[in-house]
CSV table of C-alpha atoms and ligand atoms in Angstrom, one decimal:
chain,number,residue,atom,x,y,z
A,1,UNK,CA,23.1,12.8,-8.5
A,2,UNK,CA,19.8,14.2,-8.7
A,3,UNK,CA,17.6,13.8,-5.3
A,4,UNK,CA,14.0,15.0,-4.6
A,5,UNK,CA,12.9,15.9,-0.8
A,6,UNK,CA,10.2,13.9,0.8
A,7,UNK,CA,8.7,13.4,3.9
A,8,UNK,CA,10.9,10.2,5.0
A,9,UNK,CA,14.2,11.6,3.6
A,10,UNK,CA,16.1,11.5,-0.2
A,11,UNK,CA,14.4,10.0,-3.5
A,12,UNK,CA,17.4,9.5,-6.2
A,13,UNK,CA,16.2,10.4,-9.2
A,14,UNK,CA,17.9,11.0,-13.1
A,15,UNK,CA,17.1,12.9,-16.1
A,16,UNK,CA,18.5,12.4,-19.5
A,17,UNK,CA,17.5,14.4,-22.5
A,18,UNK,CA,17.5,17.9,-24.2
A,19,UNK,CA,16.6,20.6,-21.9
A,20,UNK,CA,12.5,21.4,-22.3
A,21,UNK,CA,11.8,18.1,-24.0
A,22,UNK,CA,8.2,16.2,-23.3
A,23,UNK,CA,9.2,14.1,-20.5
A,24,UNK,CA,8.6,10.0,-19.8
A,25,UNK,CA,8.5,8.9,-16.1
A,26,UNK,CA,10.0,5.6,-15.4
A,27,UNK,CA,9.0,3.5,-12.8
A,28,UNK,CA,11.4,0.1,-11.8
A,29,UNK,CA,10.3,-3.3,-10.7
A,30,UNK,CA,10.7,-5.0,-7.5
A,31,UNK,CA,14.0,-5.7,-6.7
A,32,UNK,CA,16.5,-3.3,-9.1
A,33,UNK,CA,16.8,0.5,-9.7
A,34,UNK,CA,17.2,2.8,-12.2
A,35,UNK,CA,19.9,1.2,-14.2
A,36,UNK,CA,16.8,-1.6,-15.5
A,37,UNK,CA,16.5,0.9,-17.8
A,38,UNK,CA,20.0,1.5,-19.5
A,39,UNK,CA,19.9,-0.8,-22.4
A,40,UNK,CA,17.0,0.6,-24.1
A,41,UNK,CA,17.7,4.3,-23.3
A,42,UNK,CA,19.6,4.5,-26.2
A,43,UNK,CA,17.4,2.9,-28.2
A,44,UNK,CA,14.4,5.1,-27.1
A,45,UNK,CA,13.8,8.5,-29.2
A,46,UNK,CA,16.2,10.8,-28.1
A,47,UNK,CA,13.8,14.2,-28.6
A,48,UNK,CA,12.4,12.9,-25.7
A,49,UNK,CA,13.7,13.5,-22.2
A,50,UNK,CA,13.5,10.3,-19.5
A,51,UNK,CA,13.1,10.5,-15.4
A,52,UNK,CA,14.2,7.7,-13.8
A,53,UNK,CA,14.0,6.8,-10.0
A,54,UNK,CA,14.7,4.1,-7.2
A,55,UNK,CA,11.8,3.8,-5.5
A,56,UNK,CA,11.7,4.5,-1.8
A,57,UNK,CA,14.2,1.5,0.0
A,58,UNK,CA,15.4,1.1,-3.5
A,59,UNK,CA,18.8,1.9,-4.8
A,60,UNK,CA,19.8,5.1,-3.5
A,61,UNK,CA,16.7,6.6,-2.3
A,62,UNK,CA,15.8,6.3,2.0
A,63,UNK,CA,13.6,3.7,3.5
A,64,UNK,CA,10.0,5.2,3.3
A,65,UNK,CA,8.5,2.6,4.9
A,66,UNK,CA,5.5,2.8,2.5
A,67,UNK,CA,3.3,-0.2,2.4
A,68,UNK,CA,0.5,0.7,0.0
A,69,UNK,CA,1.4,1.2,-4.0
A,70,UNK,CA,-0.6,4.9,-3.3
A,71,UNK,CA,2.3,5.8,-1.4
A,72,UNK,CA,4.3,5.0,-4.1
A,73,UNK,CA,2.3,6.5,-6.1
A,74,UNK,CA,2.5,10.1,-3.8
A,75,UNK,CA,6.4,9.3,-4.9
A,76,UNK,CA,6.2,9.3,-8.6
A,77,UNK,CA,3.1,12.5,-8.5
A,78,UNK,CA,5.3,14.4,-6.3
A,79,UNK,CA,8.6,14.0,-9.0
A,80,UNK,CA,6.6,15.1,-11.9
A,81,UNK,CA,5.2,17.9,-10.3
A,82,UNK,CA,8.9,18.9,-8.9
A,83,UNK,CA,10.7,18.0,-12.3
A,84,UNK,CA,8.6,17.7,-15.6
A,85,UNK,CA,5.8,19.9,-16.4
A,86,UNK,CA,3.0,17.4,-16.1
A,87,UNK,CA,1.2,15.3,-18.1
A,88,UNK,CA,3.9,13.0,-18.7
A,89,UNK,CA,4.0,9.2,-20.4
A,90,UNK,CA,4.3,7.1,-17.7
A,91,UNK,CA,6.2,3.8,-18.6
A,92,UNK,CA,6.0,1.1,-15.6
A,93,UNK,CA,7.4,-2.5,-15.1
A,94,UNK,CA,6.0,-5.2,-12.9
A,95,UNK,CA,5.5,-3.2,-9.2
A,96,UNK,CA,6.3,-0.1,-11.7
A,97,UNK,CA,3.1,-0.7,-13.8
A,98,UNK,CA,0.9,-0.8,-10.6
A,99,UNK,CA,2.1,2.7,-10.0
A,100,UNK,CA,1.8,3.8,-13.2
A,101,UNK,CA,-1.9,2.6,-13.2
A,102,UNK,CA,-2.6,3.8,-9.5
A,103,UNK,CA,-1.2,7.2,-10.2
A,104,UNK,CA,-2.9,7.6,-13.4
A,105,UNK,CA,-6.1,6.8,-11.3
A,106,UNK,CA,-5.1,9.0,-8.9
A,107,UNK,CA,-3.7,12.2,-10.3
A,108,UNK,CA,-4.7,11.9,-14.1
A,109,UNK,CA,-3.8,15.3,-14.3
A,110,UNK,CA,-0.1,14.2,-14.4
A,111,UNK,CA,-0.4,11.3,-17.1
A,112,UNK,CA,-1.0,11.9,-20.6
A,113,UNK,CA,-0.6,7.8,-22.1
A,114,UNK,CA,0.7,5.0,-19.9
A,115,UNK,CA,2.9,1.9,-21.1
A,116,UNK,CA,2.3,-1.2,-19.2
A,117,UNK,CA,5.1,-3.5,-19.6
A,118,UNK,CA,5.4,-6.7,-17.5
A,119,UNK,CA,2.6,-6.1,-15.0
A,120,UNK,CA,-1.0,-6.4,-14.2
A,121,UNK,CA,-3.8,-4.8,-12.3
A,122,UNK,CA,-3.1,-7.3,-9.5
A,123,UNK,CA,0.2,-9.2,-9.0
A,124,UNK,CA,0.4,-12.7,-6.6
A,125,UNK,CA,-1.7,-13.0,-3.7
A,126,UNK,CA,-1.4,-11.8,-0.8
A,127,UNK,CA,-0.4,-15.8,0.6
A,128,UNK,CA,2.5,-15.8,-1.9
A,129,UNK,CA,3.4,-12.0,-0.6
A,130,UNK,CA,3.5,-13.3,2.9
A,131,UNK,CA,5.7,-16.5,1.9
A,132,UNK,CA,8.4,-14.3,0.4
A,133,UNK,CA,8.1,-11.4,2.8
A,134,UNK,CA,8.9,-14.6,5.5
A,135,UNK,CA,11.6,-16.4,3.4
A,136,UNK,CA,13.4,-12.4,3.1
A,137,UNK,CA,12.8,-12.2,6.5
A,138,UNK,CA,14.7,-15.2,8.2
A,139,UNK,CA,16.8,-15.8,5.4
A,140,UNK,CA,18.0,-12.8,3.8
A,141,UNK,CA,17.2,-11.3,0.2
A,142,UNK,CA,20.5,-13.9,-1.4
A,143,UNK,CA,18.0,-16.8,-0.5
A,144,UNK,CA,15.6,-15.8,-2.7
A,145,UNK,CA,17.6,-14.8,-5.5
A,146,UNK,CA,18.0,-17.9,-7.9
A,147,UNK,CA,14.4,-18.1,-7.7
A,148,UNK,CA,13.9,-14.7,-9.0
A,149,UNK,CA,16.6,-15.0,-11.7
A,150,UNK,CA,14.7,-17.6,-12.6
A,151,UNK,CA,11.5,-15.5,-12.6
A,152,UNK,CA,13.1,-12.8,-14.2
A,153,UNK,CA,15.3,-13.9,-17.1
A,154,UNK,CA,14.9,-16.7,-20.5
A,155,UNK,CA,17.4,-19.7,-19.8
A,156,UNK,CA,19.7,-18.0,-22.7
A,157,UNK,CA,19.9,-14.7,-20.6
A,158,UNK,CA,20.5,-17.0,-17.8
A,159,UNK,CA,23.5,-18.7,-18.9
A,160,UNK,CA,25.4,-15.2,-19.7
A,161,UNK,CA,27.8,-13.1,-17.6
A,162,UNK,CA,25.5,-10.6,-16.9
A,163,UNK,CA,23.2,-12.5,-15.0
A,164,UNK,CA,25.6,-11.7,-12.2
A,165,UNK,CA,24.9,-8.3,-12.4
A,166,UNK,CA,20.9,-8.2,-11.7
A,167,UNK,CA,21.5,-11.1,-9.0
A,168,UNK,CA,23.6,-8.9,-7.0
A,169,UNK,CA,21.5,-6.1,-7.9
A,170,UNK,CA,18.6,-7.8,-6.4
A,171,UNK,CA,20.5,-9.2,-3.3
A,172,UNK,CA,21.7,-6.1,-2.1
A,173,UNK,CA,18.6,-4.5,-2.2
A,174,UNK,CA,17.4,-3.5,1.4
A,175,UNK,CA,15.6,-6.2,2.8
A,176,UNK,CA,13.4,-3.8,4.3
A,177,UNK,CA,12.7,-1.9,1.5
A,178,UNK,CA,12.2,-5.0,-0.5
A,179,UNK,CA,9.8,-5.9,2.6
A,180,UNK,CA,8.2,-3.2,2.7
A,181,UNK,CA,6.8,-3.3,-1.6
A,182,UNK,CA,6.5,-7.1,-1.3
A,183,UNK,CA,3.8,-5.8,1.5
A,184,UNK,CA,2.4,-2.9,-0.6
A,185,UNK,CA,2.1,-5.6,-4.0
A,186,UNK,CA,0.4,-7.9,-1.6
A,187,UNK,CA,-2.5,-5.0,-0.9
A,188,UNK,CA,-2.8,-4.3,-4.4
A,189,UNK,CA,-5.9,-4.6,-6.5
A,190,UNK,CA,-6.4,-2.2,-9.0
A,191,UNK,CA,-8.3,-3.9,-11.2
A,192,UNK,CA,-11.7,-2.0,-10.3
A,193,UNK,CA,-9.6,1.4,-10.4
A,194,UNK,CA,-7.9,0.2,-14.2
A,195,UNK,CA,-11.5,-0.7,-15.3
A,196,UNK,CA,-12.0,3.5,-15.5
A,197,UNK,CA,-9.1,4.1,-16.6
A,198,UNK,CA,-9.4,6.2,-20.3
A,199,UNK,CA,-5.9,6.9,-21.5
A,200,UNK,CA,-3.8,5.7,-24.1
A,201,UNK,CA,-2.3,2.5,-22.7
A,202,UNK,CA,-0.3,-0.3,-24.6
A,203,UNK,CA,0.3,-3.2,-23.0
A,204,UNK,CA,3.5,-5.3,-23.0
A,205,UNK,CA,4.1,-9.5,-21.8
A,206,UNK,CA,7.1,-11.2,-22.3
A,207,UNK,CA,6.7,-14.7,-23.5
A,208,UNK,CA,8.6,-16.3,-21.2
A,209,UNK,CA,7.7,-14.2,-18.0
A,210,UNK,CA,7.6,-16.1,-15.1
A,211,UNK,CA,6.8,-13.5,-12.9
A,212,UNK,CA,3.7,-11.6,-14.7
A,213,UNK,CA,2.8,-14.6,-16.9
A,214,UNK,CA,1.0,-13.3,-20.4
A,215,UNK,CA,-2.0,-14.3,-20.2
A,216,UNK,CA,-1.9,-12.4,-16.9
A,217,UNK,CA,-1.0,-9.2,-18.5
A,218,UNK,CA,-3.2,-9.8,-21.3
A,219,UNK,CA,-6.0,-9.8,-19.2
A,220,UNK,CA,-4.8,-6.8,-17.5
A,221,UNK,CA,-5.1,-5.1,-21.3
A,222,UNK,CA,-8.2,-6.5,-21.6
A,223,UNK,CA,-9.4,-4.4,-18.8
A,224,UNK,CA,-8.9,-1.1,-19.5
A,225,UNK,CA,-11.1,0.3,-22.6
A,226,UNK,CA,-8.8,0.5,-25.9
A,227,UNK,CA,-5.6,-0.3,-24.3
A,228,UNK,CA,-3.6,-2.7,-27.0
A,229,UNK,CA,-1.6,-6.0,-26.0
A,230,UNK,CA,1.9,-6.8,-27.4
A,231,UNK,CA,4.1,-9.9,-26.8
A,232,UNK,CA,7.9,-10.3,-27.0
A,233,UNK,CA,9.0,-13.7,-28.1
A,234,UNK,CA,11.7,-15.4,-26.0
A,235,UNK,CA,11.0,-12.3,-23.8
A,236,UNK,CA,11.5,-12.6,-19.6
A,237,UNK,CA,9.9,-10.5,-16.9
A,238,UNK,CA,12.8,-7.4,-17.8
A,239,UNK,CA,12.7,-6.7,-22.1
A,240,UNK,CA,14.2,-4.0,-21.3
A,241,UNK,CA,17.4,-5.7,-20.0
A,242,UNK,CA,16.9,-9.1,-21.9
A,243,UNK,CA,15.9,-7.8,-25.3
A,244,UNK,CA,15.8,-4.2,-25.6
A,245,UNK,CA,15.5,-3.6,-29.4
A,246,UNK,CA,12.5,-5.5,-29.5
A,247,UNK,CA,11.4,-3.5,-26.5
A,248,UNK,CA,12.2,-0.2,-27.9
A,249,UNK,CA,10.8,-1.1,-31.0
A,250,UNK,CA,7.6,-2.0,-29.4
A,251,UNK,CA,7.2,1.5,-27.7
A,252,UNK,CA,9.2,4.0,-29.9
A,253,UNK,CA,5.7,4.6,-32.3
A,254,UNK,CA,3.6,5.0,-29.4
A,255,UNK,CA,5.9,7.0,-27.3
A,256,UNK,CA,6.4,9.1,-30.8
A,257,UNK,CA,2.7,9.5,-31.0
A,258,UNK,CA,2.1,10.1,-27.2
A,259,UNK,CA,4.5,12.3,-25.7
A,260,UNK,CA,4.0,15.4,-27.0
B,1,LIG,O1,8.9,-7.5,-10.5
B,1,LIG,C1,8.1,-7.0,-9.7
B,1,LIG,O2,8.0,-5.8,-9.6
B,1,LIG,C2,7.1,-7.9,-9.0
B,1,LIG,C3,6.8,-9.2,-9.6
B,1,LIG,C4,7.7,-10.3,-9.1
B,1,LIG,O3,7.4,-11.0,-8.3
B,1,LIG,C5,9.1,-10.4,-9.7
B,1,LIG,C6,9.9,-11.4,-9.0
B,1,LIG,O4,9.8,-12.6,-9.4
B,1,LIG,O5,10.7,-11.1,-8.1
């Protein structure tokens, strides 16, 4: 197990690929931890080397207590600048994607392209933040759960075994930490900040999202100059658990073309 020192304690973190390869952050969504990404690893070109992390109050990285997507930001800057020789392609899901953009507005020095997958410059209000930070609250992350799988996953997905897998994933996530992003997603507006972004940037939905509906990402794409917008069919809010091929197929020629 890999960990890197911060300020509020230990942020788990894992490497995979040859030794000196171009590296390719990757930043989870709300709810799971680095093993969102294990089905499309494989499928992903394997010249290139990927850092994955929990979050802070995430898997099995400390509490941070960080209530702003900068903070989270801070997290991701200082892993690159401990682990990969920066600029990196930054891939980001859902919460992950407004880290991606926010450190890519904040430390450009660190981010050479950025994929976008799920996400948007702003996610919810901050009215539907408060109801689920409440719900968590008095009732626990299990009584939010089937909504999320819901959110998260096409019926088909649904109605395999694996679907018991995330669930617990997501229910035994730290309420507080899950508190604490639901808090940081609900302050988060980068659309201004994405508007100047100039990057390489593709731009991923899932058709059946529930959680960052297309057209919500779309218009996310439409925001920053030349970023390009791509949509899996029969897709959820995860493509890289629910259909990784067609996720992996999606980024492989821009991840060839990017990550140098
Ligand atoms: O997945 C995220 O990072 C935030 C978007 C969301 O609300 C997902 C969910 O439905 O739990």
């Amino acid at each position: 197990m890999q960990i890197l020192s911060r300020p509020y304690g230990a942020l788990h973190y894992r490497l995979d690929g040859p030794t000196g390869a171009p590296v390719v952050l990757m930043a989870n969504s709300l709810g799971t931890d680095l093993r969102l990404w294990e089905a499309v690893l494989p499928l992903l070109p394997q010249r290139l080397r990927y850092l994955r992390y929990d979050k802070q109050g995430h898997g099995l990285s400390d509490l941070g207590g960080a209530d702003r997507i900068a903070d989270h930001a801070a997290d991701a800057a200082a892993l690159i600048e401990a682990v990969a020789p920066g600029p990196v392609v930054v891939l980001g899901l859902s919460i992950g994607g407004l880290i991606a953009q926010r450190l890519a507005a904040d430390r450009p020095d660190l981010v050479r392209a950025l994929i976008l997958s799920n996400t948007a410059a702003r996610l919810g209000t901050p009215d539907s933040w408060q109801t689920r930070i409440e719900a968590v609250e008095r009732d626990g992350m299990a009584s939010i759960a089937d909504a999320v799988m819901e959110r998260w996953f096409a019926p088909a997905f649904r109605a395999t075994p694996a679907l018991a897998l995330w669930r617990n994933m997501l229910a035994r996530t730290p309420a507080a930490g899950y508190v604490a992003a639901c808090r940081a997603l609900a302050g988060a507006d980068q659309r201004q900040a994405s508007a100047a972004l100039r990057l390489p940037t593709m731009v991923i939905a899932g058709e059946a999202d529930g959680a960052s509906p297309p057209d919500m990402v779309r218009a996310t794409a439409d925001l920053i100059p030349g970023a390009t917008f791509h949509l899996i069919p029969g897709a959820g809010h995860l493509p890289c658990v629910e259909t990784p091929d067609a996720h992996a197929a999606l980024m492989t020629p821009f991840l060839e073309r990017h990550a140098a």
